[in-house]
XYZ file of C-alpha atoms in Angstrom:
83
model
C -8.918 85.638 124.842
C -8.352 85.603 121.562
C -9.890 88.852 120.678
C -7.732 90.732 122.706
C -4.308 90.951 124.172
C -4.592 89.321 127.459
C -1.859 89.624 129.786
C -3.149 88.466 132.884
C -6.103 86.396 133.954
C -8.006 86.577 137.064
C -10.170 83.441 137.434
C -12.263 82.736 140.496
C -13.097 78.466 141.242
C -16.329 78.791 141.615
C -18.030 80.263 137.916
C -20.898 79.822 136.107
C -20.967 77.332 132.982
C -17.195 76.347 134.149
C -15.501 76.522 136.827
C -11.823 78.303 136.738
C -10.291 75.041 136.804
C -11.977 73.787 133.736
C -11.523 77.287 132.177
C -7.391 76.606 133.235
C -7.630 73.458 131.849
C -9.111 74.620 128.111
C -6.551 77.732 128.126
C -3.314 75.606 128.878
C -4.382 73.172 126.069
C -3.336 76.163 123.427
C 0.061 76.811 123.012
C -0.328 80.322 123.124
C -1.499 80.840 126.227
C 0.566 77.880 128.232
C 2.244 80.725 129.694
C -0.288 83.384 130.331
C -0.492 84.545 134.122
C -3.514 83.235 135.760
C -4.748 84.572 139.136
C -7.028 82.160 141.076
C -9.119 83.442 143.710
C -11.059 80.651 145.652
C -12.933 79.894 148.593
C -11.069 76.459 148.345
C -8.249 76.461 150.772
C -8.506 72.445 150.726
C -4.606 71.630 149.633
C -5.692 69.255 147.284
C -7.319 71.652 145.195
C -5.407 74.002 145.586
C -2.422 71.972 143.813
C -4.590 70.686 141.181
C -4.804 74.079 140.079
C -1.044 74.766 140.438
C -0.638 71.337 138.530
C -2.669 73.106 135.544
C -0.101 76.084 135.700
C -1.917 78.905 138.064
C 0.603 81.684 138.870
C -0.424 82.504 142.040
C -4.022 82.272 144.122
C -5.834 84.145 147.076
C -8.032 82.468 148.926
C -11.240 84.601 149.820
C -11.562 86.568 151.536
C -8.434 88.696 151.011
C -8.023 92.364 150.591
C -7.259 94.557 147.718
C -3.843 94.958 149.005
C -3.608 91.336 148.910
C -4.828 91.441 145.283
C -2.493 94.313 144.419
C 0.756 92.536 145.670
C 0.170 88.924 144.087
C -0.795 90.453 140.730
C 1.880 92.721 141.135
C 4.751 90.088 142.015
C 2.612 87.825 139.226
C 3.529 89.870 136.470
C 7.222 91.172 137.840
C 7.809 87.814 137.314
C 6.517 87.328 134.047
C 8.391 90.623 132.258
């Protein structure tokens, strides 16, 4: 992230090394990127996760699977939003 100019993030739950909450968790520590959009696609459609993540700040989510049309219209309201 901090080598380039991120404006979006699309994280999925389930990663390798961290998962995308623990990834959300690290990036909303930094001031900087408290308001970056993040994107979480999941498997998880358990509400309970679901608002843990939206208590860390996620913009939006799609739970899997979804199609690219999905994708397209929740990144595109995401960052319509944003700017």
């Amino acid at each position: 992230l901090k080598e380039q100019d991120i404006h979006l993030v699309v994280l999925d739950w389930m990663m390798p090394d961290m998962n995308g909450l623990e990834f959300l968790q690290r990036i909303r520590v930094d001031k900087v990127y408290q308001s970056l959009p993040v994107l979480m696609v999941t498997a998880e459609a358990e509400s309970n996760k679901v608002m843990s993540a939206v208590q860390l700040g996620i913009s939006d989510y799609i739970v899997k699977p979804f199609s690219p049309d999905t994708m397209y219209k929740k990144i595109a309201h995401i960052l319509k939003s944003e700017f």
